[in-house]
Tab-separated table of C-alpha atoms and ligand atoms in Angstrom:
chain	number	residue	atom	x	y	z
A	65	MET	CA	10.299	-7.109	35.935
A	66	ARG	CA	8.133	-5.472	32.978
A	67	THR	CA	5.214	-8.233	32.671
A	68	PRO	CA	3.314	-8.012	28.884
A	69	GLN	CA	0.076	-6.550	29.286
A	70	ARG	CA	-1.397	-6.342	25.851
A	71	SER	CA	-0.582	-9.372	23.056
A	72	THR	CA	1.932	-9.997	21.131
A	73	LEU	CA	1.339	-10.759	17.372
A	74	THR	CA	1.463	-14.352	17.636
A	75	GLN	CA	-1.241	-14.344	20.297
A	76	PHE	CA	-3.375	-12.238	18.314
A	77	LEU	CA	-2.661	-14.269	14.820
A	78	ILE	CA	-3.374	-17.794	17.416
A	79	GLU	CA	-6.629	-16.314	18.967
A	80	GLU	CA	-7.707	-15.578	15.096
A	81	ARG	CA	-7.191	-19.079	14.111
A	82	ARG	CA	-9.412	-20.272	17.013
A	83	ARG	CA	-12.030	-19.079	15.741
A	84	PHE	CA	-11.593	-21.447	12.400
A	85	PRO	CA	-10.929	-24.920	14.270
A	86	HIS	CA	-9.430	-26.281	10.675
A	87	ALA	CA	-7.517	-23.592	10.053
A	88	SER	CA	-3.585	-25.505	8.982
A	89	GLY	CA	-1.794	-22.316	11.011
A	90	ASP	CA	0.453	-21.609	7.338
A	91	PHE	CA	-1.262	-18.559	7.506
A	92	ASN	CA	-0.158	-17.586	10.964
A	93	ALA	CA	3.488	-18.792	9.856
A	94	LEU	CA	3.249	-16.484	6.427
A	95	ILE	CA	2.385	-13.624	8.271
A	96	LEU	CA	4.765	-14.609	11.689
A	97	GLY	CA	7.486	-13.997	9.033
A	98	VAL	CA	6.314	-11.366	7.146
A	99	ALA	CA	6.644	-9.297	10.220
A	100	LEU	CA	9.700	-11.205	11.300
A	101	ALA	CA	11.222	-8.909	7.702
A	102	CYS	CA	10.095	-6.177	8.914
A	103	LYS	CA	11.787	-6.347	11.755
A	104	SER	CA	15.410	-6.671	9.978
A	105	ILE	CA	13.998	-4.039	7.608
A	106	ALA	CA	13.013	-1.477	10.502
A	107	ARG	CA	17.061	-2.736	12.046
A	108	ALA	CA	18.480	-1.489	8.941
A	109	VAL	CA	16.531	2.094	8.261
A	110	ALA	CA	17.271	2.741	11.675
A	111	GLN	CA	20.789	2.325	11.331
A	112	GLY	CA	21.755	4.173	8.280
A	113	GLU	CA	24.515	5.478	7.581
A	114	LEU	CA	26.068	4.762	10.228
A	115	ALA	CA	25.384	-0.025	8.156
A	116	GLY	CA	25.796	2.534	4.841
A	117	MET	CA	22.301	0.997	3.976
A	118	LEU	CA	22.186	4.941	1.791
A	119	GLY	CA	21.945	6.056	-1.108
A	120	ASN	CA	21.386	3.841	-4.721
A	121	HIS	CA	22.687	0.394	-4.436
A	122	ALA	CA	25.288	0.626	-7.195
A	123	ALA	CA	24.733	-1.679	-10.750
A	124	ASP	CA	27.556	-4.319	-10.385
A	125	ALA	CA	29.936	-5.128	-8.202
A	126	ALA	CA	32.550	-2.271	-8.750
A	127	GLY	CA	30.219	-0.372	-7.764
A	128	ALA	CA	29.398	1.994	-10.435
A	129	GLY	CA	26.412	2.959	-11.971
A	130	GLY	CA	22.756	3.378	-10.910
A	131	SER	CA	20.408	-0.198	-10.773
A	132	ILE	CA	16.932	0.303	-11.818
A	133	ASN	CA	14.138	-1.222	-11.207
A	134	VAL	CA	11.188	-2.087	-13.619
A	135	GLN	CA	9.573	0.669	-13.282
A	136	GLY	CA	12.712	2.506	-14.708
A	137	GLU	CA	13.200	3.459	-10.704
A	138	VAL	CA	16.435	3.481	-9.489
A	139	GLN	CA	17.297	1.416	-6.221
A	140	LYS	CA	18.778	2.404	-2.697
A	141	LYS	CA	20.394	0.521	-0.750
A	142	LEU	CA	16.881	0.090	1.259
A	143	ASP	CA	15.192	-1.005	-1.323
A	144	VAL	CA	16.893	-3.576	-2.866
A	145	TYR	CA	17.868	-5.243	1.599
A	146	SER	CA	14.404	-4.744	1.502
A	147	ASN	CA	12.857	-7.025	-0.594
A	148	GLU	CA	15.939	-10.102	-0.537
A	149	ALA	CA	14.310	-10.366	3.941
A	150	PHE	CA	10.963	-9.926	2.475
A	151	VAL	CA	11.658	-12.925	-0.234
A	152	ARG	CA	14.579	-14.859	1.859
A	153	PHE	CA	12.546	-14.540	5.383
A	154	ASN	CA	9.108	-15.941	3.521
A	155	GLU	CA	10.117	-18.580	1.273
A	156	TRP	CA	11.260	-21.310	3.364
A	157	GLY	CA	8.196	-21.871	5.156
A	158	GLY	CA	6.629	-24.142	2.978
A	159	HIS	CA	2.809	-21.839	2.865
A	160	LEU	CA	3.863	-19.962	0.233
A	161	ALA	CA	3.132	-20.773	-3.805
A	162	GLY	CA	4.863	-17.285	-5.286
A	163	MET	CA	5.765	-13.308	-4.484
A	164	ALA	CA	5.651	-9.963	-6.404
A	165	SER	CA	7.305	-7.351	-5.832
A	166	GLU	CA	7.127	-4.218	-7.292
A	167	GLU	CA	11.129	-4.676	-7.010
A	168	MET	CA	11.206	-7.814	-9.173
A	169	GLU	CA	9.635	-7.722	-13.128
A	170	GLN	CA	8.155	-11.902	-13.235
A	171	PRO	CA	7.148	-13.680	-9.909
A	172	TYR	CA	8.894	-14.460	-8.053
A	173	GLN	CA	9.635	-19.136	-8.108
A	174	ILE	CA	9.875	-21.054	-4.397
A	175	PRO	CA	13.212	-22.520	-5.212
A	176	ALA	CA	12.530	-26.262	-5.543
A	177	GLN	CA	14.346	-27.399	-2.792
A	178	PHE	CA	11.463	-26.110	-0.278
A	179	PRO	CA	7.650	-26.818	-0.502
A	180	ARG	CA	4.898	-24.979	-2.497
A	181	GLY	CA	1.934	-24.073	-0.313
A	182	LYS	CA	-2.005	-22.782	-0.804
A	183	TYR	CA	-1.173	-18.750	-0.865
A	184	LEU	CA	0.774	-16.156	-2.933
A	185	LEU	CA	2.686	-13.377	-1.638
A	186	VAL	CA	2.675	-9.830	-3.455
A	187	PHE	CA	5.039	-6.572	-1.241
A	188	ASP	CA	6.166	-3.348	-1.820
A	189	PRO	CA	9.461	-3.993	-0.033
A	190	LEU	CA	10.157	-0.461	0.936
A	191	ASP	CA	7.624	2.579	0.142
A	192	GLY	CA	8.429	6.163	0.034
A	193	SER	CA	12.206	5.625	-1.142
A	194	SER	CA	12.527	8.883	-2.031
A	195	ASN	CA	11.831	9.550	1.534
A	196	ILE	CA	14.734	7.736	2.371
A	197	ASP	CA	18.082	9.725	2.493
A	198	VAL	CA	16.029	12.916	3.925
A	199	ASN	CA	15.749	10.517	7.728
A	200	VAL	CA	11.384	10.559	6.460
A	201	SER	CA	8.806	7.714	7.277
A	202	VAL	CA	9.377	4.845	4.779
A	203	GLY	CA	7.316	1.682	5.512
A	204	SER	CA	6.073	-2.329	3.383
A	205	ILE	CA	2.725	-2.567	2.298
A	206	PHE	CA	1.690	-6.606	1.947
A	207	SER	CA	-1.310	-8.211	0.282
A	208	VAL	CA	-1.819	-12.008	0.132
A	209	LEU	CA	-3.686	-13.913	-2.246
A	210	ARG	CA	-4.273	-17.634	-2.737
A	211	ALA	CA	-2.722	-19.627	-5.266
A	212	PRO	CA	-5.393	-20.581	-7.889
A	213	SER	CA	-2.095	-23.325	-8.291
A	214	ALA	CA	-2.521	-24.768	-5.056
A	215	GLY	CA	-5.814	-26.891	-6.368
A	216	GLU	CA	-4.210	-28.634	-9.152
A	217	GLY	CA	-1.814	-29.994	-6.938
A	218	ALA	CA	1.304	-27.300	-5.987
A	219	ALA	CA	4.231	-28.436	-7.787
A	220	ARG	CA	3.543	-25.674	-10.420
A	221	ASP	CA	5.470	-22.624	-11.232
A	222	VAL	CA	3.400	-19.552	-10.366
A	223	THR	CA	2.215	-17.334	-13.486
A	224	GLU	CA	1.749	-13.330	-13.803
A	225	ALA	CA	-2.256	-14.066	-14.546
A	226	ASP	CA	-2.230	-16.217	-10.705
A	227	PHE	CA	-1.777	-12.466	-8.918
A	228	LEU	CA	-4.406	-11.215	-11.362
A	229	GLN	CA	-6.940	-10.997	-9.296
A	230	PRO	CA	-9.122	-8.377	-7.932
A	231	GLY	CA	-8.389	-6.351	-4.656
A	232	ALA	CA	-11.122	-8.217	-2.779
A	233	GLN	CA	-9.798	-11.462	-2.717
A	234	GLN	CA	-7.276	-9.981	-0.903
A	235	VAL	CA	-7.341	-13.040	2.443
A	236	ALA	CA	-4.900	-10.076	4.296
A	237	ALA	CA	-3.353	-7.067	4.034
A	238	GLY	CA	-0.845	-5.065	6.037
A	239	TYR	CA	2.285	-2.392	6.287
A	240	ALA	CA	4.798	-1.610	8.131
A	241	LEU	CA	5.876	1.412	9.299
A	242	TYR	CA	9.051	2.646	10.334
A	243	GLY	CA	8.622	5.906	11.989
A	244	PRO	CA	10.070	7.318	15.335
A	245	ALA	CA	8.210	4.239	15.885
A	246	THR	CA	7.611	0.727	14.502
A	247	MET	CA	4.277	-0.269	13.407
A	248	LEU	CA	2.757	-3.002	11.998
A	249	VAL	CA	-0.647	-3.039	10.950
A	250	LEU	CA	-2.438	-5.451	9.308
A	251	SER	CA	-6.060	-6.369	8.831
A	252	VAL	CA	-7.336	-10.631	7.921
A	253	GLY	CA	-10.693	-9.272	6.900
A	254	THR	CA	-11.791	-8.661	10.554
A	255	GLY	CA	-11.331	-4.925	10.528
A	256	VAL	CA	-8.364	-3.611	11.909
A	257	HIS	CA	-5.763	-3.989	14.021
A	258	GLY	CA	-2.275	-1.472	14.517
A	259	PHE	CA	0.789	-3.161	16.764
A	260	THR	CA	4.029	-1.420	17.892
A	261	LEU	CA	7.168	-2.629	18.415
A	262	ASP	CA	8.363	-3.369	21.344
A	263	ALA	CA	12.505	-3.383	20.183
A	264	ASP	CA	13.006	-5.065	23.976
A	265	LEU	CA	11.093	-7.567	23.521
A	266	GLY	CA	11.401	-8.001	19.121
A	267	GLU	CA	7.863	-8.515	19.282
A	268	PHE	CA	4.924	-6.399	17.924
A	269	MET	CA	2.857	-5.951	20.354
A	270	LEU	CA	-1.084	-5.297	19.934
A	271	THR	CA	-1.676	-1.285	20.410
A	272	HIS	CA	-4.310	0.275	18.336
A	273	PRO	CA	-7.139	-2.558	18.018
A	274	LYS	CA	-9.594	-1.910	16.308
A	275	LEU	CA	-9.086	1.040	13.721
A	276	GLN	CA	-11.120	3.633	12.558
A	277	VAL	CA	-11.058	5.978	9.865
A	278	PRO	CA	-13.309	8.133	11.294
A	279	ALA	CA	-15.990	9.627	7.963
A	280	ASP	CA	-15.779	13.316	7.368
A	281	THR	CA	-12.175	15.205	7.255
A	282	GLN	CA	-10.836	18.646	7.357
A	283	GLU	CA	-7.492	17.162	6.116
A	284	PHE	CA	-6.530	16.387	2.498
A	285	ALA	CA	-2.823	14.784	0.718
A	286	ILE	CA	-2.347	15.620	-2.824
A	287	ASN	CA	0.965	16.208	-4.652
A	288	ALA	CA	-0.086	19.906	-6.132
A	289	SER	CA	2.354	20.456	-8.889
A	290	ASN	CA	1.170	17.653	-10.751
A	291	SER	CA	-2.410	19.968	-10.762
A	292	ARG	CA	-1.969	21.030	-14.281
A	293	PHE	CA	-2.063	17.550	-15.331
A	294	TRP	CA	-5.047	17.466	-13.127
A	295	GLU	CA	-8.655	16.203	-14.568
A	296	PRO	CA	-11.303	19.019	-14.244
A	297	PRO	CA	-13.407	16.578	-11.531
A	298	VAL	CA	-9.999	16.771	-9.717
A	299	LYS	CA	-9.215	19.818	-10.095
A	300	ARG	CA	-12.448	21.158	-8.897
A	301	TYR	CA	-12.593	18.980	-5.850
A	302	VAL	CA	-9.477	20.964	-4.745
A	303	ASP	CA	-10.449	23.944	-4.971
A	304	GLU	CA	-13.393	23.876	-2.934
A	305	CYS	CA	-10.612	22.922	-0.287
A	306	LEU	CA	-8.315	25.407	-0.415
A	307	ALA	CA	-11.210	28.321	-1.048
A	308	GLY	CA	-12.330	27.076	2.608
A	309	ARG	CA	-14.848	28.593	5.036
A	310	THR	CA	-15.511	31.466	3.127
A	311	GLY	CA	-16.463	28.674	-0.698
A	312	GLU	CA	-18.746	26.587	-1.619
A	313	ARG	CA	-17.557	23.374	1.563
A	314	GLY	CA	-17.373	26.216	4.636
A	315	LYS	CA	-14.845	25.301	6.335
A	316	ASP	CA	-10.900	25.058	5.926
A	317	PHE	CA	-8.653	22.038	5.150
A	318	ASN	CA	-5.443	21.485	5.976
A	319	MET	CA	-3.073	19.301	3.867
A	320	ARG	CA	-0.220	17.551	4.352
A	321	TRP	CA	1.690	15.152	1.888
A	322	ILE	CA	4.899	12.753	3.316
A	323	ALA	CA	4.560	11.347	-0.253
A	324	SER	CA	5.566	7.822	1.558
A	325	MET	CA	1.585	6.193	1.386
A	326	VAL	CA	2.438	3.972	3.307
A	327	ALA	CA	2.790	7.214	6.314
A	328	GLU	CA	-0.363	9.015	4.493
A	329	ALA	CA	-2.492	5.953	4.565
A	330	HIS	CA	-1.463	5.301	9.181
A	331	ARG	CA	-2.535	9.243	9.602
A	332	ILE	CA	-5.567	8.777	7.710
A	333	LEU	CA	-6.006	5.608	9.564
A	334	MET	CA	-5.500	7.480	13.028
A	335	ARG	CA	-7.372	10.637	12.378
A	336	GLY	CA	-9.063	10.239	8.849
A	337	GLY	CA	-7.752	12.883	5.865
A	338	VAL	CA	-8.237	12.487	2.471
A	339	PHE	CA	-5.374	10.645	-0.284
A	340	LEU	CA	-5.843	12.003	-3.304
A	341	TYR	CA	-2.697	10.440	-6.166
A	342	PRO	CA	-5.070	10.336	-9.143
A	343	ARG	CA	-5.199	9.566	-12.149
A	344	ASP	CA	-3.523	12.216	-14.662
A	345	SER	CA	-1.714	13.329	-18.004
A	346	LYS	CA	1.730	13.653	-17.090
A	347	ASP	CA	2.553	10.682	-18.598
A	348	PRO	CA	-0.209	9.639	-21.207
A	349	ARG	CA	1.429	5.434	-21.141
A	350	GLN	CA	0.572	5.657	-17.217
A	351	PRO	CA	-2.689	6.296	-16.111
A	352	GLY	CA	-1.813	6.839	-12.508
A	353	ARG	CA	1.210	7.024	-10.461
A	354	LEU	CA	0.668	3.869	-7.865
A	355	ARG	CA	0.869	0.830	-8.506
A	356	LEU	CA	-3.273	-1.681	-8.474
A	357	LEU	CA	-1.098	-4.810	-7.015
A	358	TYR	CA	1.145	-3.785	-3.967
A	359	GLU	CA	-0.287	-0.566	-3.322
A	360	ALA	CA	-4.101	0.323	-3.753
A	361	ASN	CA	-4.892	-2.632	-3.065
A	362	PRO	CA	-3.414	-3.954	0.459
A	363	VAL	CA	-4.421	0.531	0.789
A	364	GLY	CA	-7.601	0.206	-0.196
A	365	PHE	CA	-9.053	-3.047	1.515
A	366	LEU	CA	-6.465	-2.095	4.837
A	367	ILE	CA	-9.185	1.517	4.835
A	368	GLU	CA	-12.341	-0.168	3.880
A	369	GLN	CA	-11.958	-2.415	6.801
A	370	ALA	CA	-12.030	0.452	8.812
A	371	GLY	CA	-14.792	2.134	7.338
A	372	GLY	CA	-13.101	4.297	5.704
A	373	ARG	CA	-13.307	4.507	1.221
A	374	ALA	CA	-10.969	3.313	-1.372
A	375	SER	CA	-11.707	4.345	-5.163
A	376	THR	CA	-10.105	4.769	-8.284
A	377	GLY	CA	-12.048	8.018	-8.627
A	378	ARG	CA	-14.706	6.494	-10.388
A	379	GLN	CA	-14.901	2.710	-8.889
A	380	PRO	CA	-14.362	1.179	-5.760
A	381	VAL	CA	-10.009	0.369	-6.271
A	382	LEU	CA	-10.826	-2.995	-5.049
A	383	GLY	CA	-13.693	-4.455	-7.689
A	384	LEU	CA	-10.928	-4.158	-10.274
A	385	ALA	CA	-10.071	-6.654	-12.003
A	386	PRO	CA	-6.073	-6.026	-12.784
A	387	SER	CA	-4.195	-6.521	-16.352
A	388	ALA	CA	-0.545	-6.622	-15.604
A	389	LEU	CA	1.984	-7.354	-12.337
A	390	HIS	CA	2.634	-3.784	-12.468
A	391	GLN	CA	0.104	-1.586	-13.780
A	392	ARG	CA	-1.004	1.623	-12.305
A	393	VAL	CA	-3.892	3.124	-11.155
A	394	GLY	CA	-5.702	5.982	-9.982
A	395	LEU	CA	-5.685	6.361	-6.378
A	396	VAL	CA	-8.340	8.159	-3.586
A	397	PHE	CA	-8.491	7.142	-0.264
A	398	GLY	CA	-9.658	7.391	3.002
A	399	SER	CA	-12.998	9.291	4.538
A	400	ARG	CA	-15.757	8.314	3.757
A	401	HIS	CA	-17.532	11.320	2.840
A	402	GLU	CA	-15.060	12.433	0.908
A	403	VAL	CA	-14.113	9.671	-0.636
A	404	GLU	CA	-17.732	9.498	-1.906
A	405	ARG	CA	-17.895	13.289	-3.206
A	406	ILE	CA	-14.777	12.485	-5.258
A	407	GLU	CA	-16.945	9.814	-7.293
A	408	ARG	CA	-20.272	12.032	-7.554
A	409	TYR	CA	-17.928	15.245	-9.371
A	410	HIS	CA	-16.638	12.417	-11.499
A	411	ALA	CA	-20.112	11.389	-12.202
A	412	GLU	CA	-21.359	14.226	-13.269
A	413	PRO	CA	-20.417	15.655	-17.180
A	414	MET	CA	-17.897	17.758	-17.599
A	415	PRO	CA	-17.596	21.074	-19.702
A	416	CYS	CA	-15.924	19.875	-22.401
A	417	ASP	CA	-12.443	21.423	-22.213
A	418	ASP	CA	-10.810	22.199	-24.942
A	419	ALA	CA	-7.817	23.854	-23.201
A	420	SER	CA	-6.938	20.256	-22.430
A	421	PRO	CA	-7.347	17.511	-24.937
A	422	LEU	CA	-6.669	14.040	-23.739
A	423	PHE	CA	-9.985	15.171	-21.132
A	424	ALA	CA	-11.912	15.984	-24.070
A	425	GLU	CA	-15.446	14.338	-24.678
A	426	ARG	CA	-14.013	11.674	-27.215
A	427	SER	CA	-10.851	10.997	-26.730
A	428	LEU	CA	-8.260	8.213	-25.019
A	429	PHE	CA	-8.889	8.394	-21.757
A	430	ARG	CA	-12.638	9.443	-21.052
A	431	THR	CA	-13.959	6.236	-20.223
B	695	LIG	P1	7.785	3.273	-3.648
B	695	LIG	O1	9.127	4.252	-3.435
B	695	LIG	O2	7.343	2.145	-3.490
B	695	LIG	O3	8.336	3.889	-5.344
B	695	LIG	O4	6.617	4.709	-3.980
B	695	LIG	C1	6.701	6.107	-3.872
B	695	LIG	C2	5.211	6.218	-3.543
B	695	LIG	C3	4.424	6.823	-2.722
B	695	LIG	O5	4.409	6.361	-1.698
B	695	LIG	C4	4.616	8.163	-2.675
B	695	LIG	O6	3.237	8.536	-2.187
B	695	LIG	C5	4.448	8.790	-3.914
B	695	LIG	O7	5.236	7.743	-4.952
B	695	LIG	C6	5.133	9.962	-4.399
B	695	LIG	O8	4.993	10.757	-5.370
B	695	LIG	P2	6.228	12.259	-5.445
B	695	LIG	O9	7.441	11.800	-6.139
B	695	LIG	O10	5.000	12.199	-7.012
B	695	LIG	O11	5.208	12.903	-4.790
B	696	LIG	MN1	5.572	2.501	-3.125
B	697	LIG	MN1	9.046	0.323	-3.272
């Protein structure tokens, strides 16, 4: 018979809580609710086609059309299932004032039959949707904030404005990665810790305590098909990486692109690297691809808690004051020295590039 050699997530949370004798336990209950949602999503992802979980979500009961989310993206069946899992496993506990998700246009109000609490939960229920049907790793990303409504008698509905808090105010952030192993990676503001799901016990076990991102790297990740839309500092950085040993950097670089940010963040937490989905001119209505509140902020919090750096290219991402729930942002994160280099390139004056009027000295996109 096997006896546990490692801490479970529950044990980890209880031991963390002992350091705060007045803590109510709400926070721990919240994280365990999130972990349960992630376990249920992990099962659905693992069963794939056997559970009829692949493909697009149908817009109507007759199975016709494809439903579209607030981002204008076609929803996969697993996007919808995962959103439901987050909502159902977390709405009843009494520790949340409200939720917000990539898949819901408006904030989710806690139904009247349940008590309301002092935290807000924000999530991307399934990140990397384009990889679901090809059996490549996907994940869930979450962020916990304090609810401004808690001080006002928790009965009122939450508003969009309640969620518009800088990432530096996150109480906790994390992700689940549904890869060869299912992992939960979590920070409650005291470093970053990785837990691996023991499917027999149904428990996340602490396998990767105190993760640290190395300051230097020779590995970068960017979707190079967007290169014609990049700003000059990004183009310069990537060109120098590609030039390798005989170029400016004097060393060869390796490149990776999974198209699941959660999987790229995990690789970077494990062995370093730098990830860029920078601001570009591809769609003038959107300054970047990734969403600030439920992608950039939680991943930025984890990376910084592990000694790395997360930036828009111009400023630390965690310092941004959000202006909308589904706001997009340029994002660069990973090994500290590389991110600092990219920020330096953005700060240096650039020659005015007439071929690219969007980024010329007096254009809309220059700040
Ligand atoms: P989501 O599936 O939640 O919409 O997010 C996908 C994101 C991110 O995970 C990934 O880094 C990026 O989209 C991939 O974008 P490209 O398809 O442009 O490579
Ligand atoms: Mn995503
Ligand atoms: Mn998603």
